[in-house]
Amino acid sequence: MNDERPHPIALHHALERQWASPKGWRSLSAVNHGTMGMRFIIAALCFFLVGGVLAMLMRAQLATSGSAFLDSDLYAQIFTMHGTVMMFLFAIPMLEGFAFYLLPKMLGSRDLAYPRLGAYAWWCYLFGGLILIVAMLLGVAPDKGWFMYTPLSGKQFTPGINSDIWLIGITFAEISALCGAVELIATILKIRAPGMSLRQLPIFAWYMLVTAGMILVGFPPLILGSILLELERAFGLPFFSVALGGDNLLWQHLFWMFGHPEVYIIFLPAAGLVSTMIPTFARHPLLGYSWVVNSVVAMGFLSFGLWVHHMFSVGIPQLSLAFFSVASMLVAIPTAIQFFAWIATLWAGQVALRLPVLYLGGFLFIFVIGGLTGVMVALVPFNVQVHDTHFVVAHLHYVLTGGMVFPLLAASYYWLPHFTGRMPSGSLGTAGFWLIFGGFNITFLPMHLTGLLGMPRRIDAYAADMGWDLLNLTSSMGGFIQAIGFAVLLLDVGLHARRGTPAPRNPWTAGTLEWAMPTPPASYNFATQPDVEHRYPLWRNSALGAELAGGRHWLGGYPPVHRQTMSVDALTGNPQSVVNLPGSSWLPLYCGLATGVFFLGLLFKAYAVALLFAGVVALLFMIWVWMESPRGSQEAIEAKPGVWLPVHTDCRSSPGWWGMACTLLANGTFLASLVFGIVFLRLYAPNWPPGQWLGIPPLQAAWIFLAYGGMALCVWRGNRPRAGGGWLYGCAGSTVLALVPVAAIIGRLEDPASHAYWACMMVALAYMAVHLALVLVMAAFIALRRIRHGRAAPFSEETRIFGMWTLYSAAGGAALMVLVLSLRGGA
């Protein structure tokens, strides 16, 4: 870096050439976080409109008793698709879209940690959603409810592909959510402005950090359940078949281990948006910042102890009912802490009554009602009375719509100047609010009464003498008023995105970093990255935006050689390294397409095609990693005049390390869910034990454990300074020694369709074999890179990541082998 700073205009032009996304059809190869965030937001909005139309069709059917507007089969598809679209294709993708777009800007960064992974997440989301929408248009949409309870979703009651479409399409889309969670955690912890310690993190970053961690822990149980149910439907493996040692309650446990945390996964990011906007309009920092952060973390943990809250009527023991009832009420405490922090901030400041504040007020009102009914359904006696009635439907919508949609509408108006460079109007936006707010309450408030009067959810018709007609007609009228409100809002946003008054820089006088740039922002966000020592840096230094544009901070070198951003210590925020980010690439699209063909092969039972494209996906990812891997140690970079930093691949605790750590967290949750499922069937499922147990000779079991130990020992030796390459080949050899007997045991299994025990053994051993095979693939990859580029630097990033995967495979495999051996003795 030259001592003389380049002219700011020349620096901006050079950065734009380096960071700009391609135009025309080549834009499909874009990976920039702003482009990906906007794509998520726009696609989620389209899915929201689809879900809204489906909701209106249901309300038209239920407006009067004995309605013949929809037949029962079509209503079942519409009901299932409404819940599926809103929960899986709108809520989380929309919030991830906001996070993708906003977080790098709030953190003072130029992009996310893994731009290509974010692009791959987008394609998986789009293709998975399209599978479901196309199925609905063809009349073969899933029709057993968005929760897909067994045995109704099993082959016996749904012989077509309707349920398969849900299982495969949702699993495909959930890959997107998991990739996004890994992306967000690594970005928040590592890719932020120098000086921004955890105590200075924007409050929205804390909310998204907890949410992303919840996704990594909450989604694997549903993915496991979907895999097990698809294995039962496709191959007859009886995980949920009571006659053969399965149990239908296993599906409910796995689903609600995901399903109740899902509510908070949706609520927390929206609450993070509220915690970001309220200080701006109150002209006062958020009061109780530490209390709010701790309450968010507490909600993240407590949400995983509530899943049986949805199963109070299935006949579980009274002690369990009491425990989960208490846990369900305890979660109200951290929620109340956040609520009072918002009220206190508004009280302490001088509130500017702007359009977004109107939607924030609607959120506060509606969410309080939803929270109160939430405490009611947490009580076991009341829950049993209103279980599966419209009271629960009303509670769900008050919590999710009040907890998510109204903050999203406020956020849309708040950040509209950032997206478009133009200000929203006050007239149409206000009219849209009152139509939405009034229509929402007219729709769902009467549902509390219909629920208390006994109206079940999921029914498509009811008798005239039930006394529900007036309430249902009122709800249907409210639904259409609400729909008109959303139409007015979309009209308002569309008009003012094109013809609105040009927005000044930082039109709300906010304190967070995303307003320290021109709007709409440049593709690289910041010409230079700031030093940050305050939670509201623009309130501390109102001239910060001009300083950054003038090239006075980090990474102001000219000309920029790569797409670069800063990496910091996860705790202190001290600058640690410079991250060279990849540019536009077709690989995410190719990987998404290949993944889509793999899932379509599973859907249509073309397993040879699915196996082929599983290999194609693996090959494409190896090409992806090969292209991004360093060619050895790289020269340090002058990140600031006189400050030289290494490239991230030569550092410990790199973004890549954090990405693998997050991946293993999700993988470990999947493994824990599998162990839970096997133990649950062993303890509670009828028709156990099986007629015969799996016999594993002691010598063979000892051989497997020794092989796993050899893998761990080789990794330990490879992490020592000046370690040679022999450890890699020793690790590969130990892996082969473990894989061979595991494969031999799989070959000796009884028919896995004969009993749930044998099906569980098949899945557990297959899990071990797949992970061992991946260890061999990764070892071969590193060996080829050593041959091609010479011996990599000691403690290189790829070696550490390989070691993490290998240690996990050894520890997880050993734990599963202990489980396999321990089950045999319980006959």
mmCIF file of C-alpha atoms in Angstrom, residues 518-709:
data_model
loop_
_atom_site.group_PDB
_atom_site.id
_atom_site.type_symbol
_atom_site.label_atom_id
_atom_site.label_comp_id
_atom_site.label_asym_id
_atom_site.label_seq_id
_atom_site.Cartn_x
_atom_site.Cartn_y
_atom_site.Cartn_z
ATOM 1 C CA PRO A 518 -24.881 6.519 -0.047
ATOM 2 C CA THR A 519 -28.254 4.963 -0.856
ATOM 3 C CA PRO A 520 -28.697 2.771 -2.775
ATOM 4 C CA PRO A 521 -25.304 1.500 -1.644
ATOM 5 C CA ALA A 522 -22.321 0.573 -3.773
ATOM 6 C CA SER A 523 -21.711 -3.116 -4.330
ATOM 7 C CA TYR A 524 -18.666 -3.000 -2.021
ATOM 8 C CA ASN A 525 -20.521 -1.144 0.801
ATOM 9 C CA PHE A 526 -17.542 0.806 2.161
ATOM 10 C CA ALA A 527 -14.564 2.258 0.319
ATOM 11 C CA THR A 528 -12.653 1.674 3.543
ATOM 12 C CA GLN A 529 -13.697 -0.167 6.687
ATOM 13 C CA PRO A 530 -14.019 1.810 9.909
ATOM 14 C CA ASP A 531 -12.625 1.457 13.383
ATOM 15 C CA VAL A 532 -15.678 0.958 15.606
ATOM 16 C CA GLU A 533 -15.708 1.518 19.352
ATOM 17 C CA HIS A 534 -19.375 2.383 19.930
ATOM 18 C CA ARG A 535 -22.732 0.663 19.414
ATOM 19 C CA TYR A 536 -24.030 3.683 17.516
ATOM 20 C CA PRO A 537 -20.951 4.894 15.609
ATOM 21 C CA LEU A 538 -22.841 7.505 13.564
ATOM 22 C CA TRP A 539 -24.127 9.146 16.739
ATOM 23 C CA ARG A 540 -20.557 9.221 18.035
ATOM 24 C CA ASN A 541 -19.104 10.570 14.756
ATOM 25 C CA SER A 542 -21.584 12.009 12.275
ATOM 26 C CA ALA A 543 -18.787 12.552 9.720
ATOM 27 C CA LEU A 544 -17.819 8.863 9.666
ATOM 28 C CA GLY A 545 -19.485 8.222 6.305
ATOM 29 C CA ALA A 546 -17.449 10.955 4.614
ATOM 30 C CA GLU A 547 -14.257 9.632 6.218
ATOM 31 C CA LEU A 548 -14.906 6.122 4.926
ATOM 32 C CA ALA A 549 -15.652 7.397 1.425
ATOM 33 C CA GLY A 550 -12.443 9.426 1.553
ATOM 34 C CA GLY A 551 -10.319 6.286 2.073
ATOM 35 C CA ARG A 552 -9.105 7.146 5.575
ATOM 36 C CA HIS A 553 -9.573 3.778 7.288
ATOM 37 C CA TRP A 554 -8.834 0.065 6.702
ATOM 38 C CA LEU A 555 -8.257 -1.510 3.263
ATOM 39 C CA GLY A 556 -7.843 1.710 1.350
ATOM 40 C CA GLY A 557 -5.064 0.300 -0.854
ATOM 41 C CA TYR A 558 -5.096 1.092 -4.561
ATOM 42 C CA PRO A 559 -5.656 -0.649 -6.839
ATOM 43 C CA PRO A 560 -7.512 -3.447 -5.015
ATOM 44 C CA VAL A 561 -6.123 -6.808 -6.129
ATOM 45 C CA HIS A 562 -8.929 -8.994 -4.746
ATOM 46 C CA ARG A 563 -12.307 -8.623 -3.138
ATOM 47 C CA GLN A 564 -11.052 -8.055 0.384
ATOM 48 C CA THR A 565 -12.605 -7.524 3.777
ATOM 49 C CA MET A 566 -11.335 -7.567 7.341
ATOM 50 C CA SER A 567 -11.401 -10.507 9.736
ATOM 51 C CA VAL A 568 -11.241 -9.861 13.465
ATOM 52 C CA ASP A 569 -10.916 -11.718 16.722
ATOM 53 C CA ALA A 570 -14.332 -13.115 17.595
ATOM 54 C CA LEU A 571 -14.342 -11.674 21.152
ATOM 55 C CA THR A 572 -12.318 -8.477 21.132
ATOM 56 C CA GLY A 573 -12.754 -7.310 17.551
ATOM 57 C CA ASN A 574 -9.021 -6.768 17.166
ATOM 58 C CA PRO A 575 -7.954 -6.968 13.486
ATOM 59 C CA GLN A 576 -6.644 -10.438 12.771
ATOM 60 C CA SER A 577 -6.353 -10.989 9.026
ATOM 61 C CA VAL A 578 -7.481 -9.914 5.575
ATOM 62 C CA VAL A 579 -10.004 -12.175 3.852
ATOM 63 C CA ASN A 580 -9.745 -12.629 0.094
ATOM 64 C CA LEU A 581 -13.307 -13.260 -1.051
ATOM 65 C CA PRO A 582 -14.290 -15.020 -4.292
ATOM 66 C CA GLY A 583 -15.977 -13.167 -7.120
ATOM 67 C CA SER A 584 -18.940 -14.059 -9.274
ATOM 68 C CA SER A 585 -19.184 -17.743 -10.142
ATOM 69 C CA TRP A 586 -21.495 -20.195 -11.905
ATOM 70 C CA LEU A 587 -20.628 -22.965 -9.450
ATOM 71 C CA PRO A 588 -23.413 -22.144 -6.925
ATOM 72 C CA LEU A 589 -25.987 -22.384 -9.712
ATOM 73 C CA TYR A 590 -24.524 -25.631 -11.045
ATOM 74 C CA CYS A 591 -24.429 -27.110 -7.535
ATOM 75 C CA GLY A 592 -28.012 -26.000 -6.918
ATOM 76 C CA LEU A 593 -29.188 -27.556 -10.187
ATOM 77 C CA ALA A 594 -27.349 -30.811 -9.497
ATOM 78 C CA THR A 595 -28.789 -30.905 -5.975
ATOM 79 C CA GLY A 596 -32.231 -30.324 -7.444
ATOM 80 C CA VAL A 597 -31.870 -33.221 -9.893
ATOM 81 C CA PHE A 598 -30.706 -35.405 -6.994
ATOM 82 C CA PHE A 599 -33.887 -34.627 -5.046
ATOM 83 C CA LEU A 600 -36.083 -35.062 -8.111
ATOM 84 C CA GLY A 601 -34.482 -38.476 -8.620
ATOM 85 C CA LEU A 602 -35.491 -39.390 -5.083
ATOM 86 C CA LEU A 603 -38.990 -38.022 -5.642
ATOM 87 C CA PHE A 604 -39.632 -40.081 -8.771
ATOM 88 C CA LYS A 605 -37.850 -43.174 -7.412
ATOM 89 C CA ALA A 606 -35.118 -42.890 -10.067
ATOM 90 C CA TYR A 607 -32.441 -43.901 -7.608
ATOM 91 C CA ALA A 608 -29.742 -44.461 -10.195
ATOM 92 C CA VAL A 609 -30.176 -40.848 -11.316
ATOM 93 C CA ALA A 610 -30.158 -39.682 -7.705
ATOM 94 C CA LEU A 611 -26.952 -41.611 -6.982
ATOM 95 C CA LEU A 612 -25.303 -40.243 -10.129
ATOM 96 C CA PHE A 613 -26.122 -36.654 -9.271
ATOM 97 C CA ALA A 614 -25.068 -37.123 -5.663
ATOM 98 C CA GLY A 615 -21.653 -37.839 -7.159
ATOM 99 C CA VAL A 616 -21.974 -34.800 -9.437
ATOM 100 C CA VAL A 617 -22.738 -32.591 -6.438
ATOM 101 C CA ALA A 618 -19.710 -33.966 -4.578
ATOM 102 C CA LEU A 619 -17.492 -33.396 -7.634
ATOM 103 C CA LEU A 620 -18.731 -29.826 -8.087
ATOM 104 C CA PHE A 621 -18.060 -29.030 -4.462
ATOM 105 C CA MET A 622 -14.541 -30.427 -4.744
ATOM 106 C CA ILE A 623 -13.954 -28.218 -7.779
ATOM 107 C CA TRP A 624 -15.396 -25.319 -5.792
ATOM 108 C CA VAL A 625 -13.017 -25.898 -2.860
ATOM 109 C CA TRP A 626 -10.065 -26.568 -5.166
ATOM 110 C CA MET A 627 -10.540 -23.219 -6.900
ATOM 111 C CA GLU A 628 -10.760 -21.322 -3.615
ATOM 112 C CA SER A 629 -7.943 -23.130 -1.793
ATOM 113 C CA PRO A 630 -4.650 -21.258 -1.400
ATOM 114 C CA ARG A 631 -1.517 -22.387 -3.156
ATOM 115 C CA GLY A 632 0.457 -22.280 0.088
ATOM 116 C CA SER A 633 1.474 -19.444 2.416
ATOM 117 C CA GLN A 634 0.689 -15.968 1.096
ATOM 118 C CA GLU A 635 2.369 -12.648 1.673
ATOM 119 C CA ALA A 636 1.058 -10.342 4.361
ATOM 120 C CA ILE A 637 -1.106 -7.426 3.268
ATOM 121 C CA GLU A 638 -0.762 -3.812 4.364
ATOM 122 C CA ALA A 639 -4.300 -3.368 5.658
ATOM 123 C CA LYS A 640 -3.594 0.154 6.899
ATOM 124 C CA PRO A 641 -0.498 2.328 6.544
ATOM 125 C CA GLY A 642 2.119 0.564 8.644
ATOM 126 C CA VAL A 643 -0.183 -2.298 9.688
ATOM 127 C CA TRP A 644 0.530 -5.620 7.969
ATOM 128 C CA LEU A 645 -1.854 -8.535 8.405
ATOM 129 C CA PRO A 646 -1.763 -12.127 7.115
ATOM 130 C CA VAL A 647 -4.291 -13.591 4.719
ATOM 131 C CA HIS A 648 -7.040 -15.498 6.543
ATOM 132 C CA THR A 649 -5.939 -18.908 5.246
ATOM 133 C CA ASP A 650 -2.683 -18.618 7.199
ATOM 134 C CA CYS A 651 -4.415 -17.906 10.525
ATOM 135 C CA ARG A 652 -5.994 -20.013 13.185
ATOM 136 C CA SER A 653 -9.674 -19.390 13.992
ATOM 137 C CA SER A 654 -10.274 -18.416 10.385
ATOM 138 C CA PRO A 655 -13.756 -17.976 8.900
ATOM 139 C CA GLY A 656 -13.351 -21.416 7.316
ATOM 140 C CA TRP A 657 -12.702 -22.951 10.736
ATOM 141 C CA TRP A 658 -15.870 -21.361 12.098
ATOM 142 C CA GLY A 659 -17.821 -22.597 9.100
ATOM 143 C CA MET A 660 -16.766 -26.174 9.758
ATOM 144 C CA ALA A 661 -17.504 -25.767 13.475
ATOM 145 C CA CYS A 662 -21.049 -24.642 12.648
ATOM 146 C CA THR A 663 -21.471 -27.507 10.184
ATOM 147 C CA LEU A 664 -20.403 -30.010 12.812
ATOM 148 C CA LEU A 665 -22.816 -28.452 15.317
ATOM 149 C CA ALA A 666 -25.687 -29.140 12.922
ATOM 150 C CA ASN A 667 -24.298 -32.593 12.176
ATOM 151 C CA GLY A 668 -23.968 -33.345 15.868
ATOM 152 C CA THR A 669 -27.579 -32.321 16.441
ATOM 153 C CA PHE A 670 -28.621 -34.661 13.637
ATOM 154 C CA LEU A 671 -26.659 -37.460 15.330
ATOM 155 C CA ALA A 672 -28.160 -36.660 18.737
ATOM 156 C CA SER A 673 -31.639 -36.736 17.185
ATOM 157 C CA LEU A 674 -30.879 -40.135 15.658
ATOM 158 C CA VAL A 675 -29.706 -41.480 19.021
ATOM 159 C CA PHE A 676 -32.826 -40.034 20.665
ATOM 160 C CA GLY A 677 -35.043 -41.708 18.068
ATOM 161 C CA ILE A 678 -33.425 -45.106 18.506
ATOM 162 C CA VAL A 679 -33.535 -44.925 22.318
ATOM 163 C CA PHE A 680 -37.147 -43.670 22.223
ATOM 164 C CA LEU A 681 -38.241 -46.636 20.113
ATOM 165 C CA ARG A 682 -36.354 -49.044 22.352
ATOM 166 C CA LEU A 683 -37.982 -47.682 25.522
ATOM 167 C CA TYR A 684 -41.496 -46.738 24.443
ATOM 168 C CA ALA A 685 -42.431 -48.296 21.113
ATOM 169 C CA PRO A 686 -44.688 -51.371 21.212
ATOM 170 C CA ASN A 687 -43.642 -54.706 19.723
ATOM 171 C CA TRP A 688 -40.128 -54.618 21.147
ATOM 172 C CA PRO A 689 -37.756 -56.409 21.445
ATOM 173 C CA PRO A 690 -37.251 -57.835 17.964
ATOM 174 C CA GLY A 691 -37.026 -61.541 17.429
ATOM 175 C CA GLN A 692 -33.241 -61.374 16.981
ATOM 176 C CA TRP A 693 -30.482 -58.889 17.848
ATOM 177 C CA LEU A 694 -27.516 -57.869 15.747
ATOM 178 C CA GLY A 695 -24.507 -59.977 16.669
ATOM 179 C CA ILE A 696 -21.099 -58.247 16.484
ATOM 180 C CA PRO A 697 -18.110 -60.346 17.567
ATOM 181 C CA PRO A 698 -16.090 -58.666 20.355
ATOM 182 C CA LEU A 699 -12.906 -58.777 18.267
ATOM 183 C CA GLN A 700 -14.618 -56.983 15.385
ATOM 184 C CA ALA A 701 -16.040 -54.307 17.718
ATOM 185 C CA ALA A 702 -12.623 -53.800 19.317
ATOM 186 C CA TRP A 703 -11.089 -53.503 15.826
ATOM 187 C CA ILE A 704 -13.523 -50.695 14.953
ATOM 188 C CA PHE A 705 -12.833 -48.789 18.170
ATOM 189 C CA LEU A 706 -9.073 -49.117 17.646
ATOM 190 C CA ALA A 707 -9.439 -47.816 14.090
ATOM 191 C CA TYR A 708 -11.384 -44.803 15.340
ATOM 192 C CA GLY A 709 -8.686 -44.205 17.939
#
